[in-house]
XYZ file of N, CA, C and O in Angstrom:
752
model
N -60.889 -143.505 55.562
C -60.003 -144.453 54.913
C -60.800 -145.467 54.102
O -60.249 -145.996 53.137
N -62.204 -145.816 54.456
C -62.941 -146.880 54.103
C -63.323 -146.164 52.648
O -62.991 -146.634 51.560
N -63.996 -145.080 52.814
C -64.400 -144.367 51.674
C -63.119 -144.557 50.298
O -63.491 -144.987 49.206
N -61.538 -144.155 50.559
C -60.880 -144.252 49.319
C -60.755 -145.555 48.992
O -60.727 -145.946 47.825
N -60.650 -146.515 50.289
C -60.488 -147.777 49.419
C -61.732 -148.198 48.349
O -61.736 -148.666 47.211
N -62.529 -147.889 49.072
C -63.712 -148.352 48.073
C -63.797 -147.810 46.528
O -64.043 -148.559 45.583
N -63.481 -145.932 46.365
C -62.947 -145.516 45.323
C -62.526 -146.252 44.845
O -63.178 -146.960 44.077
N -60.735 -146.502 45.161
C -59.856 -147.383 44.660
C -60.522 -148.887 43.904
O -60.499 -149.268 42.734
N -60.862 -149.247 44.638
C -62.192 -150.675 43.754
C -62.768 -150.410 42.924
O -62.818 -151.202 41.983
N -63.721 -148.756 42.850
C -64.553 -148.791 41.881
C -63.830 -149.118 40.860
O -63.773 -150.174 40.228
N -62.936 -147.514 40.670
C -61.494 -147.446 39.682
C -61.906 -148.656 38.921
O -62.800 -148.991 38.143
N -60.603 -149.281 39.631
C -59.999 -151.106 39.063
C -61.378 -151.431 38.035
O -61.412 -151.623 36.819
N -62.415 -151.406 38.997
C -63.732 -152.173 38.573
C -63.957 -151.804 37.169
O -63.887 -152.556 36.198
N -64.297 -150.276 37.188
C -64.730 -149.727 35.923
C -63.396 -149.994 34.727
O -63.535 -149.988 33.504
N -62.240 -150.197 35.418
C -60.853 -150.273 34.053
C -61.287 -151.503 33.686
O -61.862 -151.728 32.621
N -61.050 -152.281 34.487
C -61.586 -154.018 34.148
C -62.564 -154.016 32.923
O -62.331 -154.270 31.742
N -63.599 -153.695 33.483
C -64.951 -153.773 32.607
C -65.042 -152.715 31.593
O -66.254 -152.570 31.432
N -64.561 -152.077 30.991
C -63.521 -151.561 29.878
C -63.336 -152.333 28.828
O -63.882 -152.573 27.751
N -62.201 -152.731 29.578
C -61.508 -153.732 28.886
C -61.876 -154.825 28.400
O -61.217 -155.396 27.531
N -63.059 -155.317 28.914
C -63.327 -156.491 28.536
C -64.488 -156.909 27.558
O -64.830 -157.958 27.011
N -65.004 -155.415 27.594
C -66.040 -155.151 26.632
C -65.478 -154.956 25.378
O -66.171 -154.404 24.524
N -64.201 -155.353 25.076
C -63.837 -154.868 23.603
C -63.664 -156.532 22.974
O -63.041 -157.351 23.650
N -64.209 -156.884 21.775
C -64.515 -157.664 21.218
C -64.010 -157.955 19.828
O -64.881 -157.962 18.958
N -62.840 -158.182 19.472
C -62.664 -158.139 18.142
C -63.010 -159.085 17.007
O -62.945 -160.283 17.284
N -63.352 -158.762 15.832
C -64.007 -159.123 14.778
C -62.909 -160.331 14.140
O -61.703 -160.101 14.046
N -63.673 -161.931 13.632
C -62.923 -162.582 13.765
C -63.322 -162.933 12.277
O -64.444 -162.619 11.879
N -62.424 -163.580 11.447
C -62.937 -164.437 10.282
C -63.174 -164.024 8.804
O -62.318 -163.151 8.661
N -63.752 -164.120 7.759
C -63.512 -163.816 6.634
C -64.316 -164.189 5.988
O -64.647 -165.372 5.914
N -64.995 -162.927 5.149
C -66.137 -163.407 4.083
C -65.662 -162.474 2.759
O -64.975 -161.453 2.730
N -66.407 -163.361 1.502
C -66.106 -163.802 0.266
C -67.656 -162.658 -0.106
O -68.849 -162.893 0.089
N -66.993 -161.459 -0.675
C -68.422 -161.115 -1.503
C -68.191 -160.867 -3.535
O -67.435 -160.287 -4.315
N -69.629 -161.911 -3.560
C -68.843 -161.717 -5.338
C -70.080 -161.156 -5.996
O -71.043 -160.724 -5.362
N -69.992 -161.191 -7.228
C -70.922 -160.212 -8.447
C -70.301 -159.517 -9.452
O -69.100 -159.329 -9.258
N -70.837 -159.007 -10.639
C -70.350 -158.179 -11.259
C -69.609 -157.033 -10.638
O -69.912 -156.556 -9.545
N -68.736 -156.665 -11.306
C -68.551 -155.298 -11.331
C -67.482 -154.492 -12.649
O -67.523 -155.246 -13.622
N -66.667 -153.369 -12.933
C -66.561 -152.733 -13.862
C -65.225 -151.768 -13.681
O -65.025 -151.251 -12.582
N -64.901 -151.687 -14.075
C -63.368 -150.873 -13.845
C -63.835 -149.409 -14.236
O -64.709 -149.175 -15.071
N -63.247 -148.613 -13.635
C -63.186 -147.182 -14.075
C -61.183 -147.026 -14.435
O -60.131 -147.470 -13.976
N -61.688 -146.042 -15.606
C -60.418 -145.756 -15.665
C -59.529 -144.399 -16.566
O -60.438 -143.575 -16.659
N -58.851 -144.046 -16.940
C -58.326 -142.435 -17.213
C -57.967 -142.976 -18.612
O -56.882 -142.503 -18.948
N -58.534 -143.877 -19.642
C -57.663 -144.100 -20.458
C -56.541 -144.551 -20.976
O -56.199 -144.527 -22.158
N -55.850 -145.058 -19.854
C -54.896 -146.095 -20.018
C -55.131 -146.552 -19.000
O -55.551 -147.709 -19.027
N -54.966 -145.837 -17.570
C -54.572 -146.923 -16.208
C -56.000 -147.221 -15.587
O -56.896 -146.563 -16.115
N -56.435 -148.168 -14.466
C -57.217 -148.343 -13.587
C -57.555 -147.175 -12.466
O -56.643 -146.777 -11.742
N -58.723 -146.706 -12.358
C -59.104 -145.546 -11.234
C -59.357 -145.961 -10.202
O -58.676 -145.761 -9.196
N -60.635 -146.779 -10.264
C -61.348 -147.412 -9.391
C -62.683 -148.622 -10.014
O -62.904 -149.043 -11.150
N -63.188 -148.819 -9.033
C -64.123 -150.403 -9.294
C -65.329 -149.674 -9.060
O -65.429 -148.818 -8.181
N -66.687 -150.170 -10.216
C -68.227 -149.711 -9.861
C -68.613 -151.272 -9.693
O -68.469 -152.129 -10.565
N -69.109 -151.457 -8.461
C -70.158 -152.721 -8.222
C -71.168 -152.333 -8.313
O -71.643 -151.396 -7.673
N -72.043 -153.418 -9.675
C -73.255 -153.866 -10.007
C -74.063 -154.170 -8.414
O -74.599 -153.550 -7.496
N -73.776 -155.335 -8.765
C -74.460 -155.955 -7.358
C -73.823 -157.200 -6.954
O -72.788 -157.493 -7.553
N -74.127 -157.763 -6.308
C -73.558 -158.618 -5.458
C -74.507 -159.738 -4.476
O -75.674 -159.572 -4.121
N -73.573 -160.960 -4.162
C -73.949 -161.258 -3.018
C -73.046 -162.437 -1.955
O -72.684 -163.489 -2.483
N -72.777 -162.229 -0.720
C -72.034 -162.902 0.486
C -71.963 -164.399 -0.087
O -73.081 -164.908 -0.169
N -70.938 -165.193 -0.487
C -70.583 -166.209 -1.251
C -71.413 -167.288 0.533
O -71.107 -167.034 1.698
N -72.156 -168.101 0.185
C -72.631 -168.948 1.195
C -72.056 -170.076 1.697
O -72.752 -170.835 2.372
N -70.290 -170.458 1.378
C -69.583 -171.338 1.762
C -68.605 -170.429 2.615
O -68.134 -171.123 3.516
N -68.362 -169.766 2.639
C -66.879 -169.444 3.156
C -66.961 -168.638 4.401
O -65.992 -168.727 5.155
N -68.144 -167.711 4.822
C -68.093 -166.379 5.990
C -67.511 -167.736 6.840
O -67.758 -168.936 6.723
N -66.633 -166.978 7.739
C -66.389 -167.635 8.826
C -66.507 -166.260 10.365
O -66.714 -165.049 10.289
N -66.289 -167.074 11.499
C -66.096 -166.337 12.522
C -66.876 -165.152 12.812
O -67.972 -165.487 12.362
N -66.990 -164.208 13.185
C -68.338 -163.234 13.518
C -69.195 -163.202 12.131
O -70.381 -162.876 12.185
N -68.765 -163.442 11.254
C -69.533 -163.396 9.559
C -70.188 -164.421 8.819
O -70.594 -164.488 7.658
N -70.186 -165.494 10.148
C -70.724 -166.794 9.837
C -71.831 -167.146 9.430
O -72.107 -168.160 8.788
N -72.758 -166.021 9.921
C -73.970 -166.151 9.675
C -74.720 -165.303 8.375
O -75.879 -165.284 7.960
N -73.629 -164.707 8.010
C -73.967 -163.920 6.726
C -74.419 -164.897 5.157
O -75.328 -164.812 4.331
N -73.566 -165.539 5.294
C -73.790 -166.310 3.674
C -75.006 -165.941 2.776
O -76.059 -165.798 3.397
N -75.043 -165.802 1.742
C -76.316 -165.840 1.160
C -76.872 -164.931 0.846
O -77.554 -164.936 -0.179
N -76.725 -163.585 1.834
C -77.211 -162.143 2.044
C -76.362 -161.824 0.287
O -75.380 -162.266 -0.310
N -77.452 -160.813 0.027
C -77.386 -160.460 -1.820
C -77.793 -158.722 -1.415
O -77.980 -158.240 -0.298
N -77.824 -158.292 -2.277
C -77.862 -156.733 -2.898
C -79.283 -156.709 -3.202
O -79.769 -155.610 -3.469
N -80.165 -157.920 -3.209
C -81.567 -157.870 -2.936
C -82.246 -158.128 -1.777
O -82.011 -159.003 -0.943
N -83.019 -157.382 -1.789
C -83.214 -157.263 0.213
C -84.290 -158.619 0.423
O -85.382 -158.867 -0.088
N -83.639 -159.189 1.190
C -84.361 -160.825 1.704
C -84.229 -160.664 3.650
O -83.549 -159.948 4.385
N -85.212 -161.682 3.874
C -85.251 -162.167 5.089
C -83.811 -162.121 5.514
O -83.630 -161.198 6.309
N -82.693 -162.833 5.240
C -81.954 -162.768 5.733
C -80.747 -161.600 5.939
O -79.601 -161.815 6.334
N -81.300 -160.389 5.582
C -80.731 -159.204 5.400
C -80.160 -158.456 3.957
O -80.123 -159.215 2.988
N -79.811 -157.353 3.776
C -79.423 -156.685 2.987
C -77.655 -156.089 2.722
O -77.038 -155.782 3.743
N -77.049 -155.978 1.572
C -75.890 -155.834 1.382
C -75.902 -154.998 0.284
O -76.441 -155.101 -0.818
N -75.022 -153.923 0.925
C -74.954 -152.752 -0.113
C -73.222 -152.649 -0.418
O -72.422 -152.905 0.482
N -72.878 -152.332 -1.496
C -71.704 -151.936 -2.224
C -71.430 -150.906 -2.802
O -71.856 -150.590 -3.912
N -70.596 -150.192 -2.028
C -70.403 -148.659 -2.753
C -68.806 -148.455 -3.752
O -67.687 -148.324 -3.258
N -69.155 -148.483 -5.282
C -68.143 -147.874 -5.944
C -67.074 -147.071 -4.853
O -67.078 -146.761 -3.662
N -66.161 -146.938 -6.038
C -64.554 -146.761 -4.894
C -63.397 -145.922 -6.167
O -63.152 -146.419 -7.266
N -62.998 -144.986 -5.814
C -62.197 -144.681 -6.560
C -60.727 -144.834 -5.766
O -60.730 -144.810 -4.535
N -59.330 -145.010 -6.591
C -58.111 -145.076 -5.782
C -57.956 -144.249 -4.445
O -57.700 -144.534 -3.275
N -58.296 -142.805 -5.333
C -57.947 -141.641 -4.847
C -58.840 -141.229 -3.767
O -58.403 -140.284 -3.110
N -60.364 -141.848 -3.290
C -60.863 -141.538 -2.308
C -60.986 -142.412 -0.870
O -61.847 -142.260 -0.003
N -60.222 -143.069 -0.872
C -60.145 -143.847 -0.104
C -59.615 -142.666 1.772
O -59.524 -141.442 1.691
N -59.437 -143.209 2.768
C -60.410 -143.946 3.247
C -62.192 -143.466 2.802
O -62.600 -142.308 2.708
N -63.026 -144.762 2.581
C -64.047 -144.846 2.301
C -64.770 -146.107 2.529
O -64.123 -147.103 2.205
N -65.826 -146.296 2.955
C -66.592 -147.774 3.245
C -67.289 -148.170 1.860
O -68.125 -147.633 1.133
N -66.358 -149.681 1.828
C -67.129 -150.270 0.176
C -68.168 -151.050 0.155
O -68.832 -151.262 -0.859
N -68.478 -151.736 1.722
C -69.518 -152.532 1.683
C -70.313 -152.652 3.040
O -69.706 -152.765 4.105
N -71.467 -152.630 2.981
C -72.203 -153.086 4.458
C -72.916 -153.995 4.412
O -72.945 -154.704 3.406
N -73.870 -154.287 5.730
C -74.548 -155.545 5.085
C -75.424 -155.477 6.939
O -74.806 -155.568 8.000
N -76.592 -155.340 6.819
C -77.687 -155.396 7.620
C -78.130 -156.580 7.924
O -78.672 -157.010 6.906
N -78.226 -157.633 9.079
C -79.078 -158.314 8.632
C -78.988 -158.717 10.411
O -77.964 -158.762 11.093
N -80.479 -158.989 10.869
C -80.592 -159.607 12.286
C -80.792 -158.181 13.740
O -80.765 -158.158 14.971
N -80.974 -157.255 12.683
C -80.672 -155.902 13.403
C -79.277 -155.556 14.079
O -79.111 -154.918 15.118
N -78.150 -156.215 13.119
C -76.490 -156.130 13.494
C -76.378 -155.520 12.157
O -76.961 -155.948 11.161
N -75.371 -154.199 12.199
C -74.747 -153.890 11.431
C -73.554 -154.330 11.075
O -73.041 -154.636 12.152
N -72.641 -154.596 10.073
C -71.384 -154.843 9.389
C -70.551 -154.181 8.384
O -71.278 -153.756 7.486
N -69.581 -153.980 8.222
C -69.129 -152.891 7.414
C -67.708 -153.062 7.333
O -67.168 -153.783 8.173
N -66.893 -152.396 6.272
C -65.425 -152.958 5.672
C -64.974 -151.118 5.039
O -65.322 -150.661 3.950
N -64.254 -150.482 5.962
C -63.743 -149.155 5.011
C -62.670 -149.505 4.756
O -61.964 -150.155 5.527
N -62.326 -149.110 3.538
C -61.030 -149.248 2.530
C -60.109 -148.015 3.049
O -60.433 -146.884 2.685
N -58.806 -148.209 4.009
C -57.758 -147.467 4.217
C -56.490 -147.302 3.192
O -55.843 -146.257 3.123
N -56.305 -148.092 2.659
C -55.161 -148.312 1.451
C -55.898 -149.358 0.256
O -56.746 -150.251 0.246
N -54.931 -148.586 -0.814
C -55.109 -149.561 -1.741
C -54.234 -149.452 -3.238
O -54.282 -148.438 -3.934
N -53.603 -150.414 -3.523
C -52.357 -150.984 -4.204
C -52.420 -151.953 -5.602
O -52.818 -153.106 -5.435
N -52.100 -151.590 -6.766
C -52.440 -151.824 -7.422
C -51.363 -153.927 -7.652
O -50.157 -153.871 -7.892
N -51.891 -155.061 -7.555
C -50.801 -155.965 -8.009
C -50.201 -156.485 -9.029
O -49.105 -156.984 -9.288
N -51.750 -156.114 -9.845
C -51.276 -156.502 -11.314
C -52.420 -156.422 -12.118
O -53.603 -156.450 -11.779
N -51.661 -156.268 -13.779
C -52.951 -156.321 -14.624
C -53.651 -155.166 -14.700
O -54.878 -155.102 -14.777
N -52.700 -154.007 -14.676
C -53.721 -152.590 -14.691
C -53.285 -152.100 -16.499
O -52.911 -150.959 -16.773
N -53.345 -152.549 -16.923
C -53.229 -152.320 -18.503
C -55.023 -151.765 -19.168
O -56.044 -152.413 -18.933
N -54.987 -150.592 -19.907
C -56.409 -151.210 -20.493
C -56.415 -151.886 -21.882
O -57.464 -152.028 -22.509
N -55.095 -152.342 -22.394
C -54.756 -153.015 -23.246
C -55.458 -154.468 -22.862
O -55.851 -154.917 -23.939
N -55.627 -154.948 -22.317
C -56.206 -156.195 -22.185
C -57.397 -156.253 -21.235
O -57.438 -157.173 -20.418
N -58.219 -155.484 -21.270
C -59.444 -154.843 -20.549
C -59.179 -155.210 -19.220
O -60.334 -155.382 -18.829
N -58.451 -155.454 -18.240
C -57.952 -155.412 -17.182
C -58.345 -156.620 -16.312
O -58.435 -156.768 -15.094
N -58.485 -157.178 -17.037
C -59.049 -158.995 -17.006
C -58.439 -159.475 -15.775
O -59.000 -160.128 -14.896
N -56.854 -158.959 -15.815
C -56.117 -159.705 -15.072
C -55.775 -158.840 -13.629
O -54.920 -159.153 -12.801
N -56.822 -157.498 -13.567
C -56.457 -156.882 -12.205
C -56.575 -157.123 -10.536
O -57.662 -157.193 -9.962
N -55.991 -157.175 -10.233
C -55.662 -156.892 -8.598
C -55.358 -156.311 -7.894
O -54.160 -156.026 -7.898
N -56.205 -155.769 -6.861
C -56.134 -154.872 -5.929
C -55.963 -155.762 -4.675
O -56.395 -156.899 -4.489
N -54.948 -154.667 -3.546
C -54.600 -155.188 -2.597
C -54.779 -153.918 -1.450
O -54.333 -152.791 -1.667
N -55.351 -154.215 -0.463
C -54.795 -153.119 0.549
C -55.288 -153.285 1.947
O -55.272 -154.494 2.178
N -55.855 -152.413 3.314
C -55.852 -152.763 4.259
C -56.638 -151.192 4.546
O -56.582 -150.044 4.104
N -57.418 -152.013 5.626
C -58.983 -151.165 6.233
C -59.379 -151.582 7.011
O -58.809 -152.616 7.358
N -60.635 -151.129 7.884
C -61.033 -151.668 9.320
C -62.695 -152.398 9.130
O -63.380 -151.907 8.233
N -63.160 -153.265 9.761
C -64.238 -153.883 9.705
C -64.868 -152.933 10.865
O -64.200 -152.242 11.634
N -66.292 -153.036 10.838
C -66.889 -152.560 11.983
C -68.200 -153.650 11.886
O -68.605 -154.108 10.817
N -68.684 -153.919 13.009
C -69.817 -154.225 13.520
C -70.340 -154.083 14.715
O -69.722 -153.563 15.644
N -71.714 -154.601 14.817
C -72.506 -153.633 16.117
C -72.315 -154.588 17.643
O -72.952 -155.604 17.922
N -71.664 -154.178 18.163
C -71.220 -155.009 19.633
C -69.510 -154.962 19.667
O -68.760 -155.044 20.640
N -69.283 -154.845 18.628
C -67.704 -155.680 18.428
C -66.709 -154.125 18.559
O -67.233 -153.013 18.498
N -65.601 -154.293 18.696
C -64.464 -153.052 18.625
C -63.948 -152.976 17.308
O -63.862 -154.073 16.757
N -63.580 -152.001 16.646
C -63.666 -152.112 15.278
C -62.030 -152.798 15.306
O -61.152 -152.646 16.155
N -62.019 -153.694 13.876
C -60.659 -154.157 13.929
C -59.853 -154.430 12.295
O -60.307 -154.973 11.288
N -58.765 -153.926 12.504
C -58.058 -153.724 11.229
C -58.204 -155.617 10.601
O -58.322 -156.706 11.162
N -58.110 -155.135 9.167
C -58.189 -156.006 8.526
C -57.283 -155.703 6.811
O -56.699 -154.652 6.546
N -57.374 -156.733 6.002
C -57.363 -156.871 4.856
C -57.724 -157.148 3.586
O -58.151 -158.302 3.548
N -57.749 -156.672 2.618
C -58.547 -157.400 1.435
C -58.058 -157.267 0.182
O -57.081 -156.520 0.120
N -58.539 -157.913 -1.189
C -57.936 -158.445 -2.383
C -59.378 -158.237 -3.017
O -60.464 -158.455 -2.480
N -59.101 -157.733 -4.371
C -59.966 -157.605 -5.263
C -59.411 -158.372 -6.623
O -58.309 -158.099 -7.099
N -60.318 -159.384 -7.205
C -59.764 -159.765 -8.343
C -60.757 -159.476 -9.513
O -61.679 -160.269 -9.700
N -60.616 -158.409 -10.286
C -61.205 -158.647 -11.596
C -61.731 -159.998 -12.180
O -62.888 -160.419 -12.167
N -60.431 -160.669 -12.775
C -61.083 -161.938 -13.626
C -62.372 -162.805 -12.340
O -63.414 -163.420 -12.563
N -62.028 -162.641 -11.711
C -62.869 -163.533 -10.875
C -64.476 -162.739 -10.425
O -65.594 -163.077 -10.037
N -63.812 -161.659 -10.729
C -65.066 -160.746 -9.888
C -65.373 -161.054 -8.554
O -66.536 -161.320 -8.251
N -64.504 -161.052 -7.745
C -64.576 -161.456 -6.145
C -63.661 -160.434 -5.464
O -62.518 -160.081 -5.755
N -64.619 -159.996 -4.311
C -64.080 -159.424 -2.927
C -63.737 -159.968 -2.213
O -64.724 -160.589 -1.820
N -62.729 -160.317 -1.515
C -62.964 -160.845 -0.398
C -61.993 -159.786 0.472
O -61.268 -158.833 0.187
N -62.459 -160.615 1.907
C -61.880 -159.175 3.191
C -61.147 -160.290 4.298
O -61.795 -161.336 4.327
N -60.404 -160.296 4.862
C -60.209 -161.386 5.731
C -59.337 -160.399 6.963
O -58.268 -159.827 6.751
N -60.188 -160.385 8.405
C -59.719 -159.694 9.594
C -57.980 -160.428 10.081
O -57.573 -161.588 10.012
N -57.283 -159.127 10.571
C -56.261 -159.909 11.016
C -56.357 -159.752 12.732
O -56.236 -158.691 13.343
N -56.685 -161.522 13.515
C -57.002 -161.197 14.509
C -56.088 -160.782 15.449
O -54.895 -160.889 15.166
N -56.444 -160.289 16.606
C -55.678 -159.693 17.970
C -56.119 -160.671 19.019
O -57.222 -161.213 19.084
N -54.965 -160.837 19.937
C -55.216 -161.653 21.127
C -55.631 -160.887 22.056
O -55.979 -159.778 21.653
N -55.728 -161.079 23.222
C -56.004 -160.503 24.128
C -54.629 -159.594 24.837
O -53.527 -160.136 24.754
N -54.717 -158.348 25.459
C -53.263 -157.995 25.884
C -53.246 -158.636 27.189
O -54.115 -159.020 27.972
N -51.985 -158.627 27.169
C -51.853 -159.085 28.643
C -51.963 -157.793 29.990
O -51.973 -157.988 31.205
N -52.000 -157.113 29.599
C -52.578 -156.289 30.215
C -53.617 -156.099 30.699
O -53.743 -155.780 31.881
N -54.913 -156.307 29.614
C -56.339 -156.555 30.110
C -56.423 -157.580 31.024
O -57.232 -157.742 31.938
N -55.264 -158.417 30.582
C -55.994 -159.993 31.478
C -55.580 -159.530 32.621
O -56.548 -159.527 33.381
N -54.090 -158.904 33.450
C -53.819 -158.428 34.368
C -54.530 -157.603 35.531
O -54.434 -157.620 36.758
N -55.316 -156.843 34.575
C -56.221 -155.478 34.806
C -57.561 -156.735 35.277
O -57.871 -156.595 36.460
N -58.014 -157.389 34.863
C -58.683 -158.517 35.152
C -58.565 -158.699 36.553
O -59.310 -158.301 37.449
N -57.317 -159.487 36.620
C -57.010 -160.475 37.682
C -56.943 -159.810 38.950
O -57.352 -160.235 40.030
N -56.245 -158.453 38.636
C -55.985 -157.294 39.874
C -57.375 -156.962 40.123
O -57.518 -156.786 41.333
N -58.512 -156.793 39.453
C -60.371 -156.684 39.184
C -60.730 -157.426 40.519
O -61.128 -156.920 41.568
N -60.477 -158.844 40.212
C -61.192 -159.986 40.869
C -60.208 -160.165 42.321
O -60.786 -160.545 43.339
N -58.743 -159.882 42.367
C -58.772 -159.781 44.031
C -59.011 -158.745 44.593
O -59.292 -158.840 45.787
N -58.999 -157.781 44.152
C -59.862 -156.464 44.734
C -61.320 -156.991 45.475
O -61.563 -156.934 46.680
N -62.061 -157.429 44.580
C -63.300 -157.851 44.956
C -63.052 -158.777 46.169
O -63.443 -158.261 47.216
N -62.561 -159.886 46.297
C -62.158 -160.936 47.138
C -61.531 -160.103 48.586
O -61.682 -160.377 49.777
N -60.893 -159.158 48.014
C -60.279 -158.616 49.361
C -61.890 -157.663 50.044
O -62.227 -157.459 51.211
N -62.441 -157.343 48.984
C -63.230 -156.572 49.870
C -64.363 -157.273 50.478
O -64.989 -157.029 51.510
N -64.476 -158.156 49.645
C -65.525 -159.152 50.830
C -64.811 -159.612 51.958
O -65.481 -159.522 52.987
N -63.433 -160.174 52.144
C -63.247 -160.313 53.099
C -63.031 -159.682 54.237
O -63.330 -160.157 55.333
N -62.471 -158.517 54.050
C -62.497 -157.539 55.323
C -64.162 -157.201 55.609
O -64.386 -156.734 56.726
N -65.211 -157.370 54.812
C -65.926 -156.817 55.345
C -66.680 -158.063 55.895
O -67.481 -157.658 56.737
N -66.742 -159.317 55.770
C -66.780 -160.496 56.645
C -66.412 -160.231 58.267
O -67.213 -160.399 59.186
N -65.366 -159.891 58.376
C -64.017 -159.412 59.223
C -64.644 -158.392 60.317
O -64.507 -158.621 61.519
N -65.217 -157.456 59.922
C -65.903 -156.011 60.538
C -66.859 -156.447 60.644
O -67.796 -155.781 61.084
């Protein structure tokens, strides 16, 4: 009988600690630089980025420490940008190395808002759509982002998740498990 209860604990133990190892990606960074429209002759295809670099006011939340990082490889890490066509999406448009943590943004959708004319060299385009961030420790987590031509700016901004109440449950049921088993074995 002693043997399943203890099973039974591991169980819990290992669901707990699961769960709690998942970490989601918080906050929002600004990457700007040139870049260039592709297109079929009248409409917008996709975007070629020149180069770039992590705008140094704005990363917030796990990306805080990025600022500054450029498409030229420095001390403070490296940031790469990969061209993007409509039609190949899902695809990863940007990463960024730095501290021996990886970071990364794949493009799942993407929506044209305005300004796809090549009548007015597309000055006024906007892209809109939604993709997942990844980094190294963290659980990957859906997010969003906006591309503006005239501005020549990326930006990506995560949409965060709370905790379920479930995990916290799976938790709490964790920690009297433990409590119960020290005490009976106080007991014996």
């Amino acid at each position: 009988m002693e043997n399943i209860y203890k099973t039974f604990v591991a169980i819990i133990l290992l669901a707990v600690s699961g769960s709690a190892a998942a970490i989601a990606i918080t906050g929002q960074i600004n990457i700007a630089g040139p870049s260039s429209v592709t297109d079929d002759g009248a409409f917008s295809t996709g975007i070629d980025f020149h180069n770039g670099t992590v705008d140094p006011w704005t990363p917030t939340g796990t990306f805080a420490s990025l600022g500054g990082i450029s498409t030229i490889p420095s001390a403070l890490g490296t940031l790469s940008l990969y061209d993007f066509t409509y039609s190949s999406v899902p695809q990863t448009i940007w990463s960024i190395s730095s501290g021996g943590l990886d970071y990364s943004f794949t493009l799942t959708s993407v929506s044209v808002s305005s300004g796809d004319t090549i009548s007015n060299g597309f000055m006024n385009l906007v892209l809109n759509g939604s993709g997942f961030f990844s980094a190294t420790g963290f659980t990957d987590t859906a997010g969003s982002w906006t591309y503006s031509q005239s501005g020549a700016t990326f930006s990506s901004q995560n949409v965060a998740h709370a905790a379920e109440p479930a995990s916290i449950a799976l938790l709490g049921l964790g920690l009297v498990g433990i409590g119960a088993a020290r005490r009976l074995r106080k007991s014996v």
